[in-house]
mmCIF file of C-alpha atoms in Angstrom:
data_model
loop_
_atom_site.group_PDB
_atom_site.id
_atom_site.type_symbol
_atom_site.label_atom_id
_atom_site.label_comp_id
_atom_site.label_asym_id
_atom_site.label_seq_id
_atom_site.Cartn_x
_atom_site.Cartn_y
_atom_site.Cartn_z
ATOM 1 C CA MET A 1 64.189 -12.822 88.941
ATOM 2 C CA THR A 2 62.830 -12.955 92.428
ATOM 3 C CA SER A 3 64.569 -11.179 95.220
ATOM 4 C CA THR A 4 66.058 -12.205 98.342
ATOM 5 C CA PRO A 5 63.755 -13.261 101.170
ATOM 6 C CA ASP A 6 63.928 -9.754 102.914
ATOM 7 C CA ALA A 7 63.434 -7.374 100.069
ATOM 8 C CA PRO A 8 64.569 -3.872 100.419
ATOM 9 C CA ALA A 9 62.070 -1.259 101.574
ATOM 10 C CA LEU A 10 61.448 1.697 98.844
ATOM 11 C CA SER A 11 64.059 3.995 100.398
ATOM 12 C CA ASP A 12 66.704 1.076 100.684
ATOM 13 C CA LEU A 13 66.066 0.375 96.725
ATOM 14 C CA SER A 14 66.392 4.086 96.181
ATOM 15 C CA GLY A 15 69.651 4.104 98.236
ATOM 16 C CA LEU A 16 71.054 1.106 96.577
ATOM 17 C CA PHE A 17 70.439 2.606 93.030
ATOM 18 C CA GLU A 18 72.122 5.751 94.353
ATOM 19 C CA SER A 19 75.170 3.797 95.573
ATOM 20 C CA THR A 20 75.423 1.530 92.504
ATOM 21 C CA PHE A 21 74.766 4.205 89.766
ATOM 22 C CA GLY A 22 76.041 7.248 91.477
ATOM 23 C CA SER A 23 73.020 9.381 91.625
ATOM 24 C CA ALA A 24 69.419 9.109 92.684
ATOM 25 C CA PRO A 25 66.784 7.515 90.438
ATOM 26 C CA ASP A 26 64.361 9.735 88.430
ATOM 27 C CA GLY A 27 61.518 7.344 90.123
ATOM 28 C CA VAL A 28 60.184 3.988 91.452
ATOM 29 C CA TRP A 29 57.717 1.915 89.936
ATOM 30 C CA GLN A 30 55.972 -1.096 90.787
ATOM 31 C CA ALA A 31 53.510 -3.530 89.041
ATOM 32 C CA PRO A 32 52.051 -6.853 90.529
ATOM 33 C CA GLY A 33 52.059 -10.550 89.898
ATOM 34 C CA ARG A 34 48.695 -12.033 89.266
ATOM 35 C CA VAL A 35 46.681 -15.088 89.993
ATOM 36 C CA ASN A 36 44.204 -16.250 87.332
ATOM 37 C CA LEU A 37 41.198 -17.220 89.135
ATOM 38 C CA ILE A 38 39.761 -19.114 86.116
ATOM 39 C CA GLY A 39 40.119 -18.717 82.432
ATOM 40 C CA GLU A 40 43.291 -20.626 81.355
ATOM 41 C CA HIS A 41 44.758 -20.508 77.812
ATOM 42 C CA THR A 42 41.458 -18.788 76.605
ATOM 43 C CA ASP A 43 43.421 -15.430 76.272
ATOM 44 C CA TYR A 44 44.996 -16.147 72.921
ATOM 45 C CA ASN A 45 41.771 -17.763 71.659
ATOM 46 C CA GLU A 46 40.106 -14.391 71.954
ATOM 47 C CA GLY A 47 38.076 -15.460 74.949
ATOM 48 C CA PHE A 48 37.482 -14.553 78.503
ATOM 49 C CA VAL A 49 39.742 -14.418 81.572
ATOM 50 C CA LEU A 50 39.207 -13.655 85.306
ATOM 51 C CA PRO A 51 42.743 -12.925 86.900
ATOM 52 C CA PHE A 52 43.403 -10.463 89.463
ATOM 53 C CA ALA A 53 46.558 -8.415 90.727
ATOM 54 C CA ILE A 54 48.140 -9.742 93.700
ATOM 55 C CA ASP A 55 49.939 -8.370 96.795
ATOM 56 C CA LYS A 56 53.310 -9.430 95.410
ATOM 57 C CA THR A 57 55.240 -7.015 93.127
ATOM 58 C CA ALA A 58 57.974 -6.141 91.100
ATOM 59 C CA LYS A 59 59.606 -2.773 91.707
ATOM 60 C CA VAL A 60 62.208 -0.781 89.418
ATOM 61 C CA ALA A 61 64.051 2.171 90.275
ATOM 62 C CA VAL A 62 65.034 3.829 86.749
ATOM 63 C CA ARG A 63 67.048 6.900 85.673
ATOM 64 C CA ILE A 64 67.197 8.213 82.293
ATOM 65 C CA ARG A 65 70.471 8.541 80.607
ATOM 66 C CA ARG A 66 71.718 11.194 78.028
ATOM 67 C CA ASP A 67 73.323 8.272 75.889
ATOM 68 C CA SER A 68 72.010 5.016 74.559
ATOM 69 C CA ARG A 69 73.763 2.943 77.248
ATOM 70 C CA VAL A 70 71.419 0.669 79.248
ATOM 71 C CA ARG A 71 72.743 -0.697 82.731
ATOM 72 C CA LEU A 72 70.677 -3.294 84.563
ATOM 73 C CA LEU A 73 71.036 -4.591 88.070
ATOM 74 C CA SER A 74 68.780 -6.937 90.208
ATOM 75 C CA THR A 75 68.587 -7.389 93.759
ATOM 76 C CA PHE A 76 68.836 -11.103 93.538
ATOM 77 C CA GLY A 77 72.328 -12.153 94.337
ATOM 78 C CA GLY A 78 75.286 -13.156 92.203
ATOM 79 C CA GLN A 79 73.857 -11.747 88.633
ATOM 80 C CA GLY A 80 76.102 -8.718 88.522
ATOM 81 C CA LEU A 81 75.499 -5.754 86.200
ATOM 82 C CA ALA A 82 74.347 -6.015 82.619
ATOM 83 C CA GLU A 83 74.894 -3.496 79.923
ATOM 84 C CA ALA A 84 73.297 -3.174 76.511
ATOM 85 C CA ASP A 85 72.950 -0.368 73.949
ATOM 86 C CA VAL A 86 69.202 0.654 73.594
ATOM 87 C CA ASP A 87 69.892 1.260 69.774
ATOM 88 C CA MET A 88 71.283 -2.361 69.251
ATOM 89 C CA LEU A 89 68.629 -4.487 70.560
ATOM 90 C CA VAL A 90 68.009 -7.803 69.206
ATOM 91 C CA PRO A 91 65.136 -10.158 69.663
ATOM 92 C CA GLU A 92 65.863 -13.024 71.898
ATOM 93 C CA ALA A 93 69.722 -11.879 72.122
ATOM 94 C CA ALA A 94 69.375 -10.887 75.997
ATOM 95 C CA ARG A 95 69.658 -13.688 78.612
ATOM 96 C CA GLY A 96 68.208 -14.068 81.934
ATOM 97 C CA TRP A 97 65.855 -11.608 83.572
ATOM 98 C CA THR A 98 67.367 -8.925 81.462
ATOM 99 C CA LYS A 99 65.278 -10.022 78.382
ATOM 100 C CA TYR A 100 62.081 -8.547 80.143
ATOM 101 C CA PRO A 101 63.105 -4.942 80.448
ATOM 102 C CA LEU A 102 65.295 -4.829 77.465
ATOM 103 C CA GLY A 103 62.146 -6.571 75.622
ATOM 104 C CA VAL A 104 59.871 -3.642 76.810
ATOM 105 C CA ALA A 105 62.275 -0.980 75.511
ATOM 106 C CA TRP A 106 62.559 -2.948 72.145
ATOM 107 C CA ALA A 107 58.805 -3.084 71.822
ATOM 108 C CA LEU A 108 58.358 0.572 72.530
ATOM 109 C CA GLN A 109 60.886 1.323 69.681
ATOM 110 C CA GLN A 110 58.759 -0.743 67.482
ATOM 111 C CA ARG A 111 55.851 1.582 68.038
ATOM 112 C CA GLY A 112 58.088 4.475 66.902
ATOM 113 C CA ILE A 113 58.745 5.697 70.434
ATOM 114 C CA LEU A 114 62.205 7.201 71.158
ATOM 115 C CA VAL A 115 63.714 5.267 73.949
ATOM 116 C CA PRO A 116 66.692 6.630 75.679
ATOM 117 C CA GLY A 117 69.494 4.908 77.559
ATOM 118 C CA PHE A 118 68.615 4.288 81.119
ATOM 119 C CA ASP A 119 69.875 2.828 84.570
ATOM 120 C CA LEU A 120 67.747 0.291 86.295
ATOM 121 C CA LEU A 121 67.569 -1.657 89.540
ATOM 122 C CA MET A 122 64.986 -4.294 89.901
ATOM 123 C CA ASP A 123 63.726 -5.973 93.016
ATOM 124 C CA SER A 124 60.726 -8.424 93.143
ATOM 125 C CA ASP A 125 58.860 -10.638 95.523
ATOM 126 C CA VAL A 126 56.806 -12.547 93.047
ATOM 127 C CA PRO A 127 57.951 -16.094 93.134
ATOM 128 C CA LEU A 128 59.799 -17.278 89.994
ATOM 129 C CA GLY A 129 58.378 -19.997 88.014
ATOM 130 C CA ALA A 130 55.261 -20.285 90.222
ATOM 131 C CA GLY A 131 52.800 -19.614 87.530
ATOM 132 C CA LEU A 132 52.095 -16.002 89.155
ATOM 133 C CA SER A 133 53.452 -14.046 86.372
ATOM 134 C CA SER A 134 56.856 -12.935 87.592
ATOM 135 C CA SER A 135 58.092 -11.743 84.105
ATOM 136 C CA HIS A 136 55.019 -9.870 83.319
ATOM 137 C CA ALA A 137 55.275 -7.791 86.674
ATOM 138 C CA ILE A 138 58.893 -6.622 85.699
ATOM 139 C CA GLU A 139 57.658 -5.743 82.177
ATOM 140 C CA CYS A 140 54.640 -3.965 83.630
ATOM 141 C CA ALA A 141 56.849 -2.170 86.020
ATOM 142 C CA VAL A 142 59.466 -1.250 83.172
ATOM 143 C CA ILE A 143 56.787 -0.121 80.864
ATOM 144 C CA SER A 144 55.005 2.051 83.416
ATOM 145 C CA ALA A 145 58.480 3.626 83.896
ATOM 146 C CA LEU A 146 59.543 4.254 80.485
ATOM 147 C CA ASN A 147 56.148 5.127 79.193
ATOM 148 C CA GLU A 148 56.341 8.264 81.706
ATOM 149 C CA LEU A 149 59.834 8.918 81.464
ATOM 150 C CA SER A 150 59.949 9.037 77.730
ATOM 151 C CA GLY A 151 56.855 11.019 77.369
ATOM 152 C CA ALA A 152 55.133 8.408 75.337
ATOM 153 C CA GLY A 153 51.655 8.813 76.897
ATOM 154 C CA LEU A 154 50.511 5.327 76.218
ATOM 155 C CA ALA A 155 47.179 4.247 77.519
ATOM 156 C CA ALA A 156 46.907 0.998 79.648
ATOM 157 C CA GLU A 157 45.524 -0.848 76.796
ATOM 158 C CA ASP A 158 48.682 0.208 74.610
ATOM 159 C CA MET A 159 50.694 -0.796 77.464
ATOM 160 C CA VAL A 160 49.381 -4.315 77.306
ATOM 161 C CA LEU A 161 49.939 -4.749 73.613
ATOM 162 C CA ALA A 162 53.459 -3.365 73.885
ATOM 163 C CA THR A 163 54.348 -5.939 76.426
ATOM 164 C CA GLN A 164 52.678 -8.593 74.770
ATOM 165 C CA LYS A 165 54.797 -8.042 71.866
ATOM 166 C CA ALA A 166 58.078 -7.940 74.027
ATOM 167 C CA GLU A 167 57.123 -11.399 75.058
ATOM 168 C CA ASN A 168 55.965 -12.752 71.834
ATOM 169 C CA ASP A 169 58.720 -11.288 69.572
ATOM 170 C CA PHE A 170 61.823 -10.473 71.848
ATOM 171 C CA VAL A 171 61.590 -12.983 74.706
ATOM 172 C CA GLY A 172 60.085 -15.699 72.286
ATOM 173 C CA ALA A 173 57.007 -16.650 74.423
ATOM 174 C CA PRO A 174 53.625 -16.909 72.637
ATOM 175 C CA THR A 175 51.641 -15.666 75.506
ATOM 176 C CA GLY A 176 48.365 -13.596 75.272
ATOM 177 C CA ILE A 177 47.424 -10.407 76.951
ATOM 178 C CA MET A 178 45.930 -11.791 80.367
ATOM 179 C CA ASP A 179 48.800 -11.332 82.649
ATOM 180 C CA GLN A 180 49.619 -7.850 81.340
ATOM 181 C CA SER A 181 46.079 -6.702 81.846
ATOM 182 C CA ALA A 182 45.912 -7.930 85.430
ATOM 183 C CA SER A 183 49.125 -6.202 86.369
ATOM 184 C CA LEU A 184 48.127 -2.759 84.570
ATOM 185 C CA ARG A 185 44.536 -2.677 85.208
ATOM 186 C CA GLY A 186 43.905 -4.524 88.585
ATOM 187 C CA SER A 187 42.179 -2.911 91.341
ATOM 188 C CA LYS A 188 42.065 -3.764 94.939
ATOM 189 C CA GLY A 189 39.362 -5.942 95.945
ATOM 190 C CA HIS A 190 38.372 -6.968 92.436
ATOM 191 C CA ALA A 191 38.894 -9.407 89.881
ATOM 192 C CA VAL A 192 39.598 -8.402 86.114
ATOM 193 C CA PHE A 193 36.875 -9.698 83.790
ATOM 194 C CA LEU A 194 38.893 -9.220 80.469
ATOM 195 C CA ASP A 195 37.294 -9.752 77.162
ATOM 196 C CA CYS A 196 40.642 -10.540 75.093
ATOM 197 C CA ARG A 197 38.832 -9.821 71.829
ATOM 198 C CA ASP A 198 38.415 -6.260 72.360
ATOM 199 C CA GLN A 199 40.405 -5.649 75.626
ATOM 200 C CA SER A 200 37.227 -4.396 77.549
ATOM 201 C CA VAL A 201 37.492 -4.929 81.366
ATOM 202 C CA GLN A 202 34.827 -5.412 84.044
ATOM 203 C CA LEU A 203 36.069 -5.007 87.485
ATOM 204 C CA VAL A 204 34.136 -7.837 89.526
ATOM 205 C CA PRO A 205 34.080 -7.783 93.279
ATOM 206 C CA PHE A 206 36.145 -10.621 94.791
ATOM 207 C CA ASP A 207 36.423 -10.294 98.586
ATOM 208 C CA ALA A 208 37.154 -13.716 99.685
ATOM 209 C CA GLU A 209 37.914 -12.493 103.299
ATOM 210 C CA GLU A 210 34.387 -10.969 103.722
ATOM 211 C CA ALA A 211 32.745 -14.412 102.723
ATOM 212 C CA GLY A 212 34.988 -16.048 105.342
ATOM 213 C CA LEU A 213 37.395 -17.582 102.852
ATOM 214 C CA VAL A 214 40.973 -17.376 102.083
ATOM 215 C CA LEU A 215 42.764 -18.050 98.721
ATOM 216 C CA LEU A 216 45.663 -20.067 99.142
ATOM 217 C CA VAL A 217 48.391 -20.345 96.436
ATOM 218 C CA ILE A 218 50.336 -23.686 96.573
ATOM 219 C CA ASP A 219 53.601 -23.189 94.875
ATOM 220 C CA THR A 220 54.819 -26.619 93.854
ATOM 221 C CA LYS A 221 58.279 -25.672 93.107
ATOM 222 C CA VAL A 222 57.924 -27.265 89.896
ATOM 223 C CA SER A 223 59.223 -24.489 87.413
ATOM 224 C CA HIS A 224 57.669 -23.772 84.250
ATOM 225 C CA SER A 225 58.615 -21.459 81.255
ATOM 226 C CA HIS A 226 56.258 -19.936 78.604
ATOM 227 C CA ALA A 227 59.019 -20.016 76.168
ATOM 228 C CA ASP A 228 59.081 -23.918 76.048
ATOM 229 C CA GLY A 229 57.396 -26.281 73.627
ATOM 230 C CA GLY A 230 54.407 -27.233 75.623
ATOM 231 C CA TYR A 231 52.847 -23.852 75.759
ATOM 232 C CA ALA A 232 53.700 -23.335 71.867
ATOM 233 C CA SER A 233 52.116 -26.838 70.884
ATOM 234 C CA ARG A 234 48.766 -26.184 72.877
ATOM 235 C CA ARG A 235 48.342 -22.778 71.078
ATOM 236 C CA ALA A 236 49.232 -24.573 67.613
ATOM 237 C CA SER A 237 46.473 -27.039 68.477
ATOM 238 C CA CYS A 238 43.931 -24.173 69.310
ATOM 239 C CA GLU A 239 44.862 -22.351 65.910
ATOM 240 C CA LEU A 240 44.298 -25.653 63.909
ATOM 241 C CA GLY A 241 40.948 -26.436 65.675
ATOM 242 C CA ALA A 242 39.781 -22.792 64.728
ATOM 243 C CA GLN A 243 40.990 -23.349 61.113
ATOM 244 C CA VAL A 244 39.397 -26.718 60.755
ATOM 245 C CA LEU A 245 36.274 -25.332 62.112
ATOM 246 C CA GLY A 246 36.230 -22.117 60.034
ATOM 247 C CA VAL A 247 36.180 -19.649 62.690
ATOM 248 C CA PRO A 248 38.470 -16.691 63.389
ATOM 249 C CA ALA A 249 39.081 -17.887 67.092
ATOM 250 C CA LEU A 250 37.850 -20.633 69.396
ATOM 251 C CA ARG A 251 36.002 -17.741 71.225
ATOM 252 C CA ASP A 252 33.322 -18.331 68.354
ATOM 253 C CA VAL A 253 32.719 -21.927 69.119
ATOM 254 C CA GLY A 254 29.839 -22.422 71.676
ATOM 255 C CA ILE A 255 29.216 -25.492 73.746
ATOM 256 C CA GLY A 256 26.273 -26.565 71.421
ATOM 257 C CA ASP A 257 28.950 -26.834 68.374
ATOM 258 C CA LEU A 258 31.174 -29.408 70.165
ATOM 259 C CA GLU A 259 29.277 -32.456 68.990
ATOM 260 C CA GLU A 260 29.884 -31.336 65.329
ATOM 261 C CA ALA A 261 33.601 -30.430 66.223
ATOM 262 C CA SER A 262 34.030 -33.982 67.430
ATOM 263 C CA GLY A 263 33.439 -35.340 63.972
ATOM 264 C CA LEU A 264 35.589 -32.699 62.216
ATOM 265 C CA LEU A 265 38.701 -32.987 64.472
ATOM 266 C CA ASP A 266 41.394 -35.420 65.577
ATOM 267 C CA SER A 267 41.028 -36.579 69.173
ATOM 268 C CA THR A 268 43.795 -34.589 70.714
ATOM 269 C CA THR A 269 42.769 -31.218 68.649
ATOM 270 C CA PHE A 270 39.005 -31.838 69.936
ATOM 271 C CA ARG A 271 40.207 -32.259 73.560
ATOM 272 C CA ARG A 272 42.118 -28.966 73.330
ATOM 273 C CA VAL A 273 39.000 -27.179 71.675
ATOM 274 C CA ARG A 274 36.573 -28.742 74.283
ATOM 275 C CA HIS A 275 38.927 -27.304 77.057
ATOM 276 C CA ILE A 276 38.963 -23.645 75.573
ATOM 277 C CA VAL A 277 35.166 -23.638 74.836
ATOM 278 C CA THR A 278 34.055 -25.058 78.258
ATOM 279 C CA GLU A 279 36.725 -22.971 79.959
ATOM 280 C CA ASN A 280 35.063 -19.738 78.448
ATOM 281 C CA ASP A 281 31.817 -20.933 79.764
ATOM 282 C CA ARG A 282 33.206 -21.346 83.183
ATOM 283 C CA VAL A 283 34.536 -17.902 83.172
ATOM 284 C CA LEU A 284 31.300 -16.446 82.439
ATOM 285 C CA GLN A 285 29.406 -18.411 85.124
ATOM 286 C CA THR A 286 32.109 -17.314 87.644
ATOM 287 C CA VAL A 287 31.435 -13.851 87.111
ATOM 288 C CA GLU A 288 27.804 -14.161 87.238
ATOM 289 C CA ARG A 289 28.124 -16.077 90.508
ATOM 290 C CA LEU A 290 30.717 -13.579 92.027
ATOM 291 C CA THR A 291 28.398 -10.776 91.088
ATOM 292 C CA THR A 292 25.005 -12.315 92.437
ATOM 293 C CA ASP A 293 26.077 -14.833 95.289
ATOM 294 C CA GLY A 294 29.678 -14.156 96.175
ATOM 295 C CA PRO A 295 32.963 -16.084 96.432
ATOM 296 C CA ALA A 296 31.517 -19.088 98.367
ATOM 297 C CA HIS A 297 29.535 -20.243 95.191
ATOM 298 C CA ILE A 298 32.428 -20.855 92.712
ATOM 299 C CA GLY A 299 34.115 -23.837 94.074
ATOM 300 C CA LYS A 300 32.567 -26.290 91.708
ATOM 301 C CA LEU A 301 33.689 -24.196 88.655
ATOM 302 C CA LEU A 302 37.304 -24.120 89.888
ATOM 303 C CA ASP A 303 37.131 -27.844 90.360
ATOM 304 C CA ALA A 304 35.920 -28.261 86.771
ATOM 305 C CA SER A 305 38.316 -26.056 85.348
ATOM 306 C CA HIS A 306 41.268 -28.166 86.839
ATOM 307 C CA ALA A 307 39.739 -31.406 85.419
ATOM 308 C CA SER A 308 39.465 -29.800 82.163
ATOM 309 C CA MET A 309 43.116 -28.683 82.097
ATOM 310 C CA ARG A 310 44.375 -32.090 83.329
ATOM 311 C CA ASP A 311 42.188 -34.267 81.071
ATOM 312 C CA ASP A 312 41.584 -32.183 77.837
ATOM 313 C CA PHE A 313 44.240 -29.637 77.622
ATOM 314 C CA GLU A 314 46.884 -31.902 79.537
ATOM 315 C CA ILE A 315 48.873 -29.159 81.079
ATOM 316 C CA SER A 316 48.887 -30.410 84.728
ATOM 317 C CA CYS A 317 51.400 -32.459 86.626
ATOM 318 C CA ALA A 318 51.535 -34.748 89.453
ATOM 319 C CA GLU A 319 52.632 -32.158 91.793
ATOM 320 C CA LEU A 320 49.590 -29.943 90.885
ATOM 321 C CA ASP A 321 46.957 -32.745 90.997
ATOM 322 C CA LEU A 322 48.169 -33.826 94.460
ATOM 323 C CA ALA A 323 47.905 -30.221 95.555
ATOM 324 C CA VAL A 324 44.496 -30.130 94.455
ATOM 325 C CA GLU A 325 43.069 -33.171 95.225
ATOM 326 C CA THR A 326 44.556 -32.760 99.014
ATOM 327 C CA SER A 327 43.283 -29.238 99.437
ATOM 328 C CA ARG A 328 39.780 -30.417 98.475
ATOM 329 C CA ALA A 329 40.024 -33.579 100.782
ATOM 330 C CA HIS A 330 40.671 -31.342 103.674
ATOM 331 C CA GLY A 331 38.289 -28.450 103.432
ATOM 332 C CA ALA A 332 38.891 -26.352 100.326
ATOM 333 C CA ILE A 333 35.686 -25.458 98.462
ATOM 334 C CA GLY A 334 37.264 -25.429 95.298
ATOM 335 C CA ALA A 335 40.737 -25.756 93.853
ATOM 336 C CA ARG A 336 42.710 -25.586 90.517
ATOM 337 C CA MET A 337 46.232 -25.164 88.919
ATOM 338 C CA THR A 338 46.756 -21.699 87.722
ATOM 339 C CA GLY A 339 48.988 -20.193 85.178
ATOM 340 C CA GLY A 340 50.173 -21.730 81.912
ATOM 341 C CA GLY A 341 50.745 -25.209 83.442
ATOM 342 C CA PHE A 342 53.478 -27.664 83.403
ATOM 343 C CA GLY A 343 54.347 -26.853 86.760
ATOM 344 C CA GLY A 344 53.722 -23.673 88.945
ATOM 345 C CA SER A 345 51.005 -23.146 91.534
ATOM 346 C CA ALA A 346 47.518 -24.320 92.487
ATOM 347 C CA ILE A 347 45.058 -22.176 94.091
ATOM 348 C CA ALA A 348 42.588 -23.523 96.962
ATOM 349 C CA LEU A 349 39.605 -21.396 97.996
ATOM 350 C CA THR A 350 39.385 -22.365 101.528
ATOM 351 C CA PRO A 351 37.100 -21.602 104.639
ATOM 352 C CA VAL A 352 39.234 -19.578 107.182
ATOM 353 C CA GLY A 353 38.724 -22.193 109.625
ATOM 354 C CA HIS A 354 40.246 -24.803 107.503
ATOM 355 C CA GLU A 355 43.316 -22.994 106.262
ATOM 356 C CA ARG A 356 45.793 -24.540 108.501
ATOM 357 C CA GLU A 357 44.378 -28.137 108.073
ATOM 358 C CA VAL A 358 44.826 -27.590 104.191
ATOM 359 C CA ARG A 359 48.286 -26.183 104.606
ATOM 360 C CA ASP A 360 49.467 -28.933 106.837
ATOM 361 C CA ALA A 361 47.645 -31.683 104.732
ATOM 362 C CA VAL A 362 49.399 -30.792 101.339
ATOM 363 C CA VAL A 363 52.946 -30.440 103.078
ATOM 364 C CA ARG A 364 52.345 -33.890 104.330
ATOM 365 C CA ALA A 365 51.260 -35.309 101.141
ATOM 366 C CA PHE A 366 54.065 -33.761 99.389
ATOM 367 C CA ALA A 367 56.668 -35.424 101.650
ATOM 368 C CA ALA A 368 54.847 -38.695 101.436
ATOM 369 C CA ALA A 369 55.176 -38.473 97.582
ATOM 370 C CA GLY A 370 58.921 -37.477 97.699
ATOM 371 C CA PHE A 371 58.118 -34.127 96.191
ATOM 372 C CA THR A 372 59.957 -30.692 97.204
ATOM 373 C CA THR A 373 58.248 -28.952 100.164
ATOM 374 C CA PRO A 374 55.589 -26.631 98.488
ATOM 375 C CA ASP A 375 55.367 -23.051 99.598
ATOM 376 C CA ILE A 376 51.787 -21.974 100.595
ATOM 377 C CA PHE A 377 50.785 -18.533 101.141
ATOM 378 C CA THR A 378 47.382 -16.219 100.827
ATOM 379 C CA VAL A 379 47.050 -13.553 98.206
ATOM 380 C CA THR A 380 44.365 -10.889 98.120
ATOM 381 C CA PRO A 381 43.455 -8.782 95.071
ATOM 382 C CA ALA A 382 45.493 -5.593 94.960
ATOM 383 C CA ALA A 383 46.046 -2.490 92.742
ATOM 384 C CA GLY A 384 47.545 -2.491 89.520
ATOM 385 C CA ALA A 385 50.836 -0.910 88.291
ATOM 386 C CA LYS A 386 51.728 2.505 89.878
ATOM 387 C CA ARG A 387 54.493 4.848 90.499
ATOM 388 C CA LEU A 388 55.669 4.835 93.990
ATOM 389 C CA ALA A 389 58.270 7.656 94.295
#
């Protein structure tokens, strides 16, 4: 799904498209991956999340065809040309990275939008399986292209719901709307405070550099997938908790309700519920502190979030815990795993003067534990999906 290390420039992508498909693309679109600053698994509970679009993107060059044929190619080596018929798309029938663009076309059809055949060349530098939403970056780039080229005229909110349908009903991953919302509605220098009940968005200033900080992403190289059972079982626990507590969603349970909930729920379901309830509260606190005090004042909230995901929601792993603990011990002011869990990445909010120390310490710790060497890089809040050419 991700590109080779030397991703092609825009002109090269267009040129490669022309040499592959015989004529120039109608355009090139890009959509970013995302980092979730805080608010994990709260999205499908109609709660609050605070992600931001990152400066790593998926790009698609697309040309509309006059028939129903779809031809798909990735710059990632060895995958070859994939073909399909846009009028014969079947949920979960596609394989590999092609299920994401085909799922988007299918989801648009479910909305009654006439989707013609198309040729598509995809390139991405969003790390695969790292919890940075590489799949949604592809989907958001594709829906931006097809929305424009088909004349559908969907607003960003509708594109969010269409890509969610593609994920849920075509790919088979029971995800919420956070990733798409960050990718489609992100803004440079800001986090996206999203209310997942009504899709309302508030852009919250998040300029770590101005505060003398960097946000390090530590890709543990432990790959995860939202389509596996771990994610689905957590969602099922949340739905059970809401049902027993008699609320539409766990968004409607407050901190003060947890004592009563502990007597109504089995211990595992209660811990799942407690994570969602406390995580929603942490998101609200983080928004307030970013707005009034700045990024240097959110470290303890990041730490508490990780502890909750590790102990109550049980979606961390040894590599993530080591990355978080080592980062804190060597100067990070706060750290947590980010993404759906069971692998992927951690983030560490780190003073500029401690960046090298944190990087080196994490690499040493992984080596001592016998883990795969992690990739460590910085990210900054970037603009959302857009047309490039």
